[in-house]
XYZ file of N, CA and C in Angstrom:
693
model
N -1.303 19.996 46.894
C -2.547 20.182 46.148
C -2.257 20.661 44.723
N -0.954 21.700 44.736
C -1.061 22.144 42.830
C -0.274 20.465 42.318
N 0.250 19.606 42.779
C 1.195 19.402 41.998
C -0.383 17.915 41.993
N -1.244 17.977 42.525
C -2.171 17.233 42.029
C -3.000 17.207 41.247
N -3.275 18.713 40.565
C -3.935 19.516 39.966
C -3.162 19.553 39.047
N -1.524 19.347 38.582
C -1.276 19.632 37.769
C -0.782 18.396 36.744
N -0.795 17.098 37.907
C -0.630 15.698 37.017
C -2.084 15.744 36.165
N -3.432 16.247 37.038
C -4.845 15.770 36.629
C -4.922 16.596 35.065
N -4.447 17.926 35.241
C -4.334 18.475 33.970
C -3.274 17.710 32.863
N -1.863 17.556 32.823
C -1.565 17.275 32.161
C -1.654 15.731 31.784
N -2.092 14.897 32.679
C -3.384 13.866 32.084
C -3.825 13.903 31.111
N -5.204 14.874 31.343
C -5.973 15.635 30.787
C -5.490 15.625 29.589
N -4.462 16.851 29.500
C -3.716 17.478 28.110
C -3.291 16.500 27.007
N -2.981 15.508 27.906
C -2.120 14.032 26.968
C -3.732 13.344 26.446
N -4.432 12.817 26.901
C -5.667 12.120 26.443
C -6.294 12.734 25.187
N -6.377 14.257 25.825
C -6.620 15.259 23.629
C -5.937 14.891 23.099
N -4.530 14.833 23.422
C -3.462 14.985 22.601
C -3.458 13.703 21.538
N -4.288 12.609 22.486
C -3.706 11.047 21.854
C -4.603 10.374 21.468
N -5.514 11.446 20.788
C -7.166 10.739 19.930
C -6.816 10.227 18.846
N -5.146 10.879 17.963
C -5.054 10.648 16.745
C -3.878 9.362 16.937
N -4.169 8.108 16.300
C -4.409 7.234 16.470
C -3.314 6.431 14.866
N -2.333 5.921 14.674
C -1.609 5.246 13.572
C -1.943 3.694 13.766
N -1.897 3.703 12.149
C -2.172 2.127 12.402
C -1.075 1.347 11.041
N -0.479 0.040 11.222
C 0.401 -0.091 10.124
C 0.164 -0.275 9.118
N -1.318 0.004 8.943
C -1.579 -0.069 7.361
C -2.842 0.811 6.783
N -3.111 1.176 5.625
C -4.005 2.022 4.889
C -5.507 1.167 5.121
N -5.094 -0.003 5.027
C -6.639 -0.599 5.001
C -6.965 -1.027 6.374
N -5.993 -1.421 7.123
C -6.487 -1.485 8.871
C -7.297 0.217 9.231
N -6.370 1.000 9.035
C -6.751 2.386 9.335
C -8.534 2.743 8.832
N -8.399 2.185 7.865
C -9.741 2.824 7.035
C -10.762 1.727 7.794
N -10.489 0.372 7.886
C -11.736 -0.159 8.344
C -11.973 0.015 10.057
N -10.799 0.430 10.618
C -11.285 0.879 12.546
C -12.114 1.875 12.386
N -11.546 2.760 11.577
C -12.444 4.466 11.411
C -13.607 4.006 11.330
N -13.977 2.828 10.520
C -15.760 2.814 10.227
C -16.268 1.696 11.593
N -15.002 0.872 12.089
C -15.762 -0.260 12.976
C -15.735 1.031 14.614
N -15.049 2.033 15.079
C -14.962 3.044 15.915
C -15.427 4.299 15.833
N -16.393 4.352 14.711
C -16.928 5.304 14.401
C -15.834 7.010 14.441
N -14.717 6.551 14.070
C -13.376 7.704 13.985
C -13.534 8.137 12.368
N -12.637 9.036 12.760
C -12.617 10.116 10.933
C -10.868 9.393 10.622
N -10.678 8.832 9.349
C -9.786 7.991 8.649
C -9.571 9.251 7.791
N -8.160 9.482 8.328
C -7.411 10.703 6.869
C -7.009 10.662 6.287
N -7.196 9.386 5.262
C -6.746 9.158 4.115
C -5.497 8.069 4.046
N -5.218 7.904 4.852
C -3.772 7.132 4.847
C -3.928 6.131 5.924
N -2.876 6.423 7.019
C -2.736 5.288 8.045
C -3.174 6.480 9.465
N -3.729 6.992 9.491
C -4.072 7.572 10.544
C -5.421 7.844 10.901
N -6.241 8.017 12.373
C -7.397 7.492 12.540
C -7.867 8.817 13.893
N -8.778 9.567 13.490
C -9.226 10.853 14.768
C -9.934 10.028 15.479
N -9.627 9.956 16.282
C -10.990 9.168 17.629
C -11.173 9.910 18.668
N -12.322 10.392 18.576
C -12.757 11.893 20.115
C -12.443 11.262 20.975
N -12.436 10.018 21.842
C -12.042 9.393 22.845
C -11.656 8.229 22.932
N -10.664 7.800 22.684
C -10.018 6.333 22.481
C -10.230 6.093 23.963
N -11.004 4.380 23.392
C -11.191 3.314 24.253
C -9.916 1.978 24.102
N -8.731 2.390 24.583
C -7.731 1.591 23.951
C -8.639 -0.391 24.157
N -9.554 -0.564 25.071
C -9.641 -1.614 24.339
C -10.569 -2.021 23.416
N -11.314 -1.180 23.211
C -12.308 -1.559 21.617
C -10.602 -1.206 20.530
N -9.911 0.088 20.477
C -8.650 -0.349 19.538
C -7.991 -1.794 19.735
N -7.908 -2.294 20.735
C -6.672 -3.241 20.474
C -7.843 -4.266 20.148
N -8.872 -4.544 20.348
C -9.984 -5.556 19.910
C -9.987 -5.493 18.188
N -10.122 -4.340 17.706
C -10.276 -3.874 16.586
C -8.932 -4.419 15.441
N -7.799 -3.956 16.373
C -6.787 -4.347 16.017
C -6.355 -6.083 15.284
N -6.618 -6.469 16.697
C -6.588 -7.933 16.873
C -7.473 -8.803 15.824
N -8.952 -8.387 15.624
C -9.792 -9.006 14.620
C -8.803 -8.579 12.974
N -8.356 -7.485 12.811
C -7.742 -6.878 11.908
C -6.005 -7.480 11.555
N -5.606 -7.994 12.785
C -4.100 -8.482 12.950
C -3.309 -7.249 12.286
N -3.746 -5.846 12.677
C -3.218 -4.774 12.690
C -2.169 -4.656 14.055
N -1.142 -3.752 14.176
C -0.880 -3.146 15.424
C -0.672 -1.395 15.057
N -1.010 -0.614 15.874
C -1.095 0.849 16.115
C -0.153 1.206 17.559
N -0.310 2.952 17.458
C 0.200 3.436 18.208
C -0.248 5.060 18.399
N 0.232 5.872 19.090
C -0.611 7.145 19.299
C -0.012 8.264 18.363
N -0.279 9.191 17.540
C 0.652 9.838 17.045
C 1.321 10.511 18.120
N 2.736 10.674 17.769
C 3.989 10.940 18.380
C 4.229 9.984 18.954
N 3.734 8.862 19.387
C 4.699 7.935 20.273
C 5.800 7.928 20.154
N 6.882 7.108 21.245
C 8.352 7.506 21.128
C 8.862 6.641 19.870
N 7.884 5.541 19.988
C 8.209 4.250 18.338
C 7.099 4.343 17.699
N 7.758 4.741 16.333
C 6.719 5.035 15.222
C 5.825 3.289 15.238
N 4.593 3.272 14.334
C 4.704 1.729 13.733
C 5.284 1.468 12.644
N 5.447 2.851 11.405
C 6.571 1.913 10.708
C 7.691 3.419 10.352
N 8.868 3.283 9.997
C 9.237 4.527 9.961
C 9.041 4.797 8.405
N 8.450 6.112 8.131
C 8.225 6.593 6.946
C 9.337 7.026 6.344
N 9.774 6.622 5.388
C 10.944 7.269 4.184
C 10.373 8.240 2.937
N 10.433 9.378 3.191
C 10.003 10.686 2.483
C 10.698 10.493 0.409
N 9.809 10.821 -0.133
C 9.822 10.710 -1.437
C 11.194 11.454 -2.069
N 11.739 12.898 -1.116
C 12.880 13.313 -1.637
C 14.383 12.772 -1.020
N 13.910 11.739 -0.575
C 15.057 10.852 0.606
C 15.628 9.544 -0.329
N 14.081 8.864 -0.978
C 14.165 7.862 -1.776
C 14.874 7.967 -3.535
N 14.031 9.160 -3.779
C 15.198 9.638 -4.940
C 16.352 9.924 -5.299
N 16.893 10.671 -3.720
C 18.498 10.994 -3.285
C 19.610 9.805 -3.342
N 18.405 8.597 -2.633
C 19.535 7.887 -2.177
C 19.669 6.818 -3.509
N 18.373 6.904 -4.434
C 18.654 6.070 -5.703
C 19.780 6.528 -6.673
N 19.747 7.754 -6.349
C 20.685 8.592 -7.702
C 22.095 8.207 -7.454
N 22.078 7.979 -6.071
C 23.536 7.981 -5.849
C 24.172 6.673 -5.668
N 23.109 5.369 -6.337
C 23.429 3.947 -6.646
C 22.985 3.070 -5.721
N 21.744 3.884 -4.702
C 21.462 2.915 -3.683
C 19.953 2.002 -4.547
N 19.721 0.908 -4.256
C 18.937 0.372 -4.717
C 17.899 -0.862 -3.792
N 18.020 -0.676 -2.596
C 17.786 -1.793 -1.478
C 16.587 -1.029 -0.328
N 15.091 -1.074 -1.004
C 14.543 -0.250 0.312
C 13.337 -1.221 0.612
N 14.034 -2.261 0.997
C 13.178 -3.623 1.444
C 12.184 -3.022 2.682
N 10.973 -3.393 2.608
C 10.126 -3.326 4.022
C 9.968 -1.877 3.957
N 10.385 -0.379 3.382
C 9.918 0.782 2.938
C 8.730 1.526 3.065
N 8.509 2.046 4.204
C 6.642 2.605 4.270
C 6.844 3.970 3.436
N 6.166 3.361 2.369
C 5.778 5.056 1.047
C 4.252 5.281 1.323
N 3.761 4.768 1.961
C 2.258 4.913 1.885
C 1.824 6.164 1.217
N 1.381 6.532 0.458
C 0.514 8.040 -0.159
C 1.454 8.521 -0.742
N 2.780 7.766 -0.993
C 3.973 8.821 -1.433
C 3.466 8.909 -2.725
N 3.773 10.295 -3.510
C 4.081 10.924 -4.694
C 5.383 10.222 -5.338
N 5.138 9.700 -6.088
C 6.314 9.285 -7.295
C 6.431 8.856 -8.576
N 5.377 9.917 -9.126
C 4.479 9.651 -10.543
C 5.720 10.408 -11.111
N 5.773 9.244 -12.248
C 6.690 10.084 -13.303
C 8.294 9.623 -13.096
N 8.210 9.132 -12.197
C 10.183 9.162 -11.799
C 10.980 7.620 -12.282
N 12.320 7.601 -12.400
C 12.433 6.959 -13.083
C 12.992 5.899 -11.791
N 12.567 4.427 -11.364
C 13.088 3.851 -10.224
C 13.322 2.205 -10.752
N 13.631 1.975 -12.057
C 14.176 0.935 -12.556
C 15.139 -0.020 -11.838
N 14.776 -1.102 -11.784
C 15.850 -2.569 -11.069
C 15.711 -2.013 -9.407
N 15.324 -1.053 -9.282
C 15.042 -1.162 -7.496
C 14.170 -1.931 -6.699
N 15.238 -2.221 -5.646
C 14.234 -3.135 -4.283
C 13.410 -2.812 -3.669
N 11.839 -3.116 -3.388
C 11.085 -2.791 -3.190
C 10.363 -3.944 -2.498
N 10.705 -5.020 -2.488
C 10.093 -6.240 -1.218
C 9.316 -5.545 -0.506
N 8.189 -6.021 -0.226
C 7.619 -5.627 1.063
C 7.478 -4.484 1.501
N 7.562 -3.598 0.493
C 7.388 -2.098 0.679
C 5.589 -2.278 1.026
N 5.830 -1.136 1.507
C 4.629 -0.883 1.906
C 3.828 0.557 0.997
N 3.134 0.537 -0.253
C 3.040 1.385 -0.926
C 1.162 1.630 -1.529
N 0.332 1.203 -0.653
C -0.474 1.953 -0.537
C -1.201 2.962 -1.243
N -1.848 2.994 -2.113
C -2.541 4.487 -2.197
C -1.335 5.545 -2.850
N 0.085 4.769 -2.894
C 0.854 5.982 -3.376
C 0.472 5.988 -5.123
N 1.499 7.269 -5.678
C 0.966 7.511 -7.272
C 2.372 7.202 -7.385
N 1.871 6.339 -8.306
C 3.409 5.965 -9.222
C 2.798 6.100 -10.520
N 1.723 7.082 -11.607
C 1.769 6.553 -12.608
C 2.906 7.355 -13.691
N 2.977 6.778 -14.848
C 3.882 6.979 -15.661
C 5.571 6.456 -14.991
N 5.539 6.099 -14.132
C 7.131 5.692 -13.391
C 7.799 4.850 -14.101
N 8.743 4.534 -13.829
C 9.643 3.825 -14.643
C 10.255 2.259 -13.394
N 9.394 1.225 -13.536
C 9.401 0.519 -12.738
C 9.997 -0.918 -13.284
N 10.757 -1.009 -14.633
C 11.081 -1.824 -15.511
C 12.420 -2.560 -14.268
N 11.934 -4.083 -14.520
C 12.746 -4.670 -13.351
C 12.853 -4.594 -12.462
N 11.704 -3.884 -11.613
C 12.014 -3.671 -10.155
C 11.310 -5.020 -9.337
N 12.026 -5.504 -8.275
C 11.712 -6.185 -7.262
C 10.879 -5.642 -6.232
N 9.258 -6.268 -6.529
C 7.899 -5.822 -5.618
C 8.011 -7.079 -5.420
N 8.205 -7.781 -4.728
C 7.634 -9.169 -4.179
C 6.761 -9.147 -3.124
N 5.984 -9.376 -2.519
C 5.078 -9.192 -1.377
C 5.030 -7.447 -0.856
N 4.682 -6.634 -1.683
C 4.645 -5.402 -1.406
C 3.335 -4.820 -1.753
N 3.349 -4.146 -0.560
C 1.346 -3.652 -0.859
C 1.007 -2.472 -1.682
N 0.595 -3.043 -2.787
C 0.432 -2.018 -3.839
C -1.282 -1.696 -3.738
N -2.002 -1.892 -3.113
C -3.438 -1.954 -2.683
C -3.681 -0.440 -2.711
N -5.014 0.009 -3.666
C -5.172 1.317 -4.188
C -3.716 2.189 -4.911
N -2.989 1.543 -5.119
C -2.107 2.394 -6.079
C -2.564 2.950 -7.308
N -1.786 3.840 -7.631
C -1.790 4.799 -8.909
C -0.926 4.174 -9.942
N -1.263 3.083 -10.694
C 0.063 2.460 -11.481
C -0.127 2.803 -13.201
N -1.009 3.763 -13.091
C -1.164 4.182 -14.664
C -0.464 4.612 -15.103
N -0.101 3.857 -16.549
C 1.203 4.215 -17.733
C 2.376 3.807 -16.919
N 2.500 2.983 -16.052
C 3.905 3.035 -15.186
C 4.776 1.787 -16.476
N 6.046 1.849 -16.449
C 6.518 0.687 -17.119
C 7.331 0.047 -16.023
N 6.613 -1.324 -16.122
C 6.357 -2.275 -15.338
C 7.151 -4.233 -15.918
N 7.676 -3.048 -17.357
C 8.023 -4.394 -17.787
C 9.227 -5.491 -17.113
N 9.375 -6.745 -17.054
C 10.387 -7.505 -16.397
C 10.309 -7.710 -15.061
N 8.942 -6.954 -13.974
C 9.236 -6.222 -13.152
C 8.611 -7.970 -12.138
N 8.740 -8.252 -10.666
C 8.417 -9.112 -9.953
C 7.719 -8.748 -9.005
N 6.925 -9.043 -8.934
C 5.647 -8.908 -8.802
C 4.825 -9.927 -7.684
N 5.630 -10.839 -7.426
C 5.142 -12.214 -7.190
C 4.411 -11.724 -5.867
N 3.169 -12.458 -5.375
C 2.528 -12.205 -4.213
C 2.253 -11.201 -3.524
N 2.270 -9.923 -4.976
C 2.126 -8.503 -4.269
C 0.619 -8.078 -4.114
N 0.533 -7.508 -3.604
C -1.138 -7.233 -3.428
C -1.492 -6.119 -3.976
N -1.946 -5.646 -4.641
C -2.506 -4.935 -5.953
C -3.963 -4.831 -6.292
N -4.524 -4.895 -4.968
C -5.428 -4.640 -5.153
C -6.581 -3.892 -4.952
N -7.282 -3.541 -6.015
C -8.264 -1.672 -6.562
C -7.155 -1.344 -6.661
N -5.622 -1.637 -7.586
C -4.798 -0.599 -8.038
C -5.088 -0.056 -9.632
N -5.171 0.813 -9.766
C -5.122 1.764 -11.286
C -3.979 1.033 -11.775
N -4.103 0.225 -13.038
C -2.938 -0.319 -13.984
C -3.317 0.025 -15.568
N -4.365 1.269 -15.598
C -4.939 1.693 -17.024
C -3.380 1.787 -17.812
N -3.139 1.036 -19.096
C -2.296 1.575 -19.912
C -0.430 0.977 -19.209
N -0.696 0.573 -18.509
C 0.359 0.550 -17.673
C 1.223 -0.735 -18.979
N 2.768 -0.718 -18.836
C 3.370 -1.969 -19.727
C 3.484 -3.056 -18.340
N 2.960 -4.117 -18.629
C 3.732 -5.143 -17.981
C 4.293 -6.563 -18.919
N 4.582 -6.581 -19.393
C 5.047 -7.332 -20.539
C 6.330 -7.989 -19.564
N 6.151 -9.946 -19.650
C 7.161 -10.226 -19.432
C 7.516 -10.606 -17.640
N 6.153 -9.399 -16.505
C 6.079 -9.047 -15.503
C 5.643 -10.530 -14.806
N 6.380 -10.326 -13.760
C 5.596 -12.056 -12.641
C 5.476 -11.583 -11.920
N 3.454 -12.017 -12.238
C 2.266 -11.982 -11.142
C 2.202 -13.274 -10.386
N 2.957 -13.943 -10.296
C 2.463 -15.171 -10.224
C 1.773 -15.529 -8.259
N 0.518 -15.676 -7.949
C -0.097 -15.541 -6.746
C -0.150 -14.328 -6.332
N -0.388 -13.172 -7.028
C -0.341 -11.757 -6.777
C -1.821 -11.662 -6.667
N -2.043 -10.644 -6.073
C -3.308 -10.123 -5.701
C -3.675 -9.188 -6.286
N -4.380 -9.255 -7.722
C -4.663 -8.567 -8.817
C -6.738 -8.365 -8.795
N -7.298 -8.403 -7.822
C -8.646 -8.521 -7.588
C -8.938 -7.330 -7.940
N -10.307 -6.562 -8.648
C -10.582 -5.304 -8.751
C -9.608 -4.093 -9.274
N -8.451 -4.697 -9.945
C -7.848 -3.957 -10.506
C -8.144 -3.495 -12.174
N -8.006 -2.698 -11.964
C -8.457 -2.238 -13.758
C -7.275 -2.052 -14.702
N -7.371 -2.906 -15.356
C -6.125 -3.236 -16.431
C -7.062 -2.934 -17.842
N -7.211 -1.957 -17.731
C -7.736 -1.033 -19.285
C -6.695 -0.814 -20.426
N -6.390 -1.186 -20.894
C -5.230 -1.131 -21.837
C -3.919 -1.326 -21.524
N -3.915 -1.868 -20.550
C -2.935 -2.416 -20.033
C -1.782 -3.755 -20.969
N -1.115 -3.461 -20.944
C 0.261 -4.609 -21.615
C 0.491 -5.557 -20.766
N -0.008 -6.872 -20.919
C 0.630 -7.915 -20.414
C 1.449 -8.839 -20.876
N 1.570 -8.949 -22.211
C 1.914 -10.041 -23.252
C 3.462 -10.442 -22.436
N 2.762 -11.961 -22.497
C 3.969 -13.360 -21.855
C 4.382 -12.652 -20.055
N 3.304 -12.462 -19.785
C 3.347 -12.295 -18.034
C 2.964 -13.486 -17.391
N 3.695 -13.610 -16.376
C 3.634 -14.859 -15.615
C 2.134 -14.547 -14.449
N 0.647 -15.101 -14.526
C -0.417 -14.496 -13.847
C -0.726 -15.913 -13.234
N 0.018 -16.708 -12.977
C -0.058 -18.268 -12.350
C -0.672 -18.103 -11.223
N -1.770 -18.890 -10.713
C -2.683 -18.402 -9.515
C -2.740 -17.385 -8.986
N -2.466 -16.187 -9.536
C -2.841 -14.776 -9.241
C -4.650 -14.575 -9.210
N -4.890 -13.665 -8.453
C -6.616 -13.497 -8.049
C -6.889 -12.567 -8.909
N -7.150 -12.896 -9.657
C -7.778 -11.786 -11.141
C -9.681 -11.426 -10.825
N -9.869 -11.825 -9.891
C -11.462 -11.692 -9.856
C -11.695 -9.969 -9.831
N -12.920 -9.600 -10.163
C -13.188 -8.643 -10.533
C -12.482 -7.746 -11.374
N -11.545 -7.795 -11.707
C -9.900 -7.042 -12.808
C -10.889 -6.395 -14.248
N -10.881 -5.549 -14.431
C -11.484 -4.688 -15.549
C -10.062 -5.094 -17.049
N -10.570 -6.080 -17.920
C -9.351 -6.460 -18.797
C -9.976 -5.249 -20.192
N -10.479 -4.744 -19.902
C -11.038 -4.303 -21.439
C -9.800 -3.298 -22.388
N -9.254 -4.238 -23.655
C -9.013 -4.247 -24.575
C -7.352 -4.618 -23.752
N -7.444 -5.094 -22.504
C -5.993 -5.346 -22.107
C -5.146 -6.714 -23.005
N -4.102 -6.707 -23.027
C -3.564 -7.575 -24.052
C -2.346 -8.705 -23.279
N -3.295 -9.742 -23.449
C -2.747 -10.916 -22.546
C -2.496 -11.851 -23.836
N -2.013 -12.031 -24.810
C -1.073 -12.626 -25.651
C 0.211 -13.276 -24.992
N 0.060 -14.530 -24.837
C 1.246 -15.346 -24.434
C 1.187 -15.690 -22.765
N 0.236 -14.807 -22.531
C -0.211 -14.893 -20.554
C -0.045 -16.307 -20.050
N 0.211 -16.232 -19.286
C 0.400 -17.814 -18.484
C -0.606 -17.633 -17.034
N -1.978 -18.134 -17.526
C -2.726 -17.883 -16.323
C -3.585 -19.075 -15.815
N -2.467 -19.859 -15.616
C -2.188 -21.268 -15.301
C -3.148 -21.311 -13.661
N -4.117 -21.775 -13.023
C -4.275 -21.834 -11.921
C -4.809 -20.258 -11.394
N -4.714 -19.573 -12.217
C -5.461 -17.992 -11.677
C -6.892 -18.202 -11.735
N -7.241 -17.011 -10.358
C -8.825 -17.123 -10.607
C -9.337 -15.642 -11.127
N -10.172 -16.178 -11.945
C -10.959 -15.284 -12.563
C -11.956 -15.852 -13.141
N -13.278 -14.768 -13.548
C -14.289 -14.880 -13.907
C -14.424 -15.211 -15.517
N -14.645 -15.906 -16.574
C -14.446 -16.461 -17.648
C -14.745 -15.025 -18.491
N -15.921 -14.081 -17.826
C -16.851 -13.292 -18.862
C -16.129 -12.000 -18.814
N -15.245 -12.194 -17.652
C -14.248 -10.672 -17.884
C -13.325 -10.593 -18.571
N -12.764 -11.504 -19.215
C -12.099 -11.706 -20.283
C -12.334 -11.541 -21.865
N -13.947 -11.366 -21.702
C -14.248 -10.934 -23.183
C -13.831 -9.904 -23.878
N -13.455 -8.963 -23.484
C -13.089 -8.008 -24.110
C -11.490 -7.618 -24.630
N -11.043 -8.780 -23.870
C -9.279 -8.824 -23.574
C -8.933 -9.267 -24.678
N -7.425 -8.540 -25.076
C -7.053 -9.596 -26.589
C -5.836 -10.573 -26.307
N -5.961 -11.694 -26.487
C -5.484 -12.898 -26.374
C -5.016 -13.930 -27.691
């Protein structure tokens, strides 16, 4: 009888334990919270008073998200900490392909010609950084902090960038080319001779941004948001 009483409790104990809820991305996370009526903390994590694992994996599935419980024994992606990434740059490493920074802090730092593919970068602050030549190719820059970052030379191609802060930012020279530049605000932003070749410029705030020499060959955008841009 106790040792039945004591699976039912620690049952019990595990089900509180496993309301809080990871998901592999900032924007999967944020839209379950509102389709599960859960509290979204800002990042990739999701409070749910009582997970119904199959409204999650339904949720999931419409989302082509995958999750897991916090602490599970396998993370969904493993996080690399901001004083880990600086350590290992200083000391000539330059290769952090597929990289979950989500929310990371790294405003200001200097991370020039580094690999960054497919990072996963989210909502992090990079502004003022030093991002001249770095390889973003398919890396989720979606709600980033990219103000004043220098961005020049940098690749860019098919990254998703979008609602990222690029006020002031240099990209001069930078290939957007099929990047996901929607709702981004490029307020004084430097583009001159950037490659923006079918990149999704719709909604993009260009005001007084400077697209001189732009190649925006096949990009979509709205004709009237461009008025203010100098060209």
């Amino acid at each position: 009888m106790k040792n039945i009483i004591s699976i039912i409790w620690n049952n019990s104990l595990k089900r509180d334990k496993e309301s809080v809820l990871l998901f592999d991305s900032t924007a999967a996370a944020s839209e379950i919270a509102l389709m599960l009526n859960g509290q979204w903390d800002g990042c990739n994590g999701v409070i749910i008073a009582k997970c119904d694992e199959v409204a999650v994996n339904t949720a999931s599935l419409l989302l082509e998200s995958t999750w897991c419980y916090q602490g599970a024994s396998k993370a969904v992606l493993d996080r690399v900490t901001t004083d880990e990434i600086l350590r290992r740059y200083a000391i000539g490493e330059r290769h952090f392909i597929n990289a979950n920074l989500r929310c990371a802090v790294l405003a200001s730092v200097k991370l020039s010609e580094i690999n960054l593919s497919y990072a996963k970068l989210s909502w992090a602050d990079l502004s003022q950084a030093n991002l001249s030549k770095a390889d973003l190719i398919a890396a989720d820059l979606s709600q980033a902090n990219l103000s004043g970052a220098d961005l020049i030379s940098a690749y860019l191609m098919r990254a998703n960038l979008k609602g990222a802060d690029l006020q002031q930012a240099s990209l001069r020279g930078a290939n957007l080319s099929s990047a996901n530049l929607s709702e981004v605000n490029l307020t004084g932003a430097d583009l001159r001779g950037a490659n923006l070749a079918l990149a999704d410029l719709r909604g993009a705030n260009f005001h007084l941004c400077n697209l001189t020499g732009a190649n925006l060959t096949g990009a979509k955008l709205i004709e009237s948001d461009l008025a203010f841009a100098i060209q």
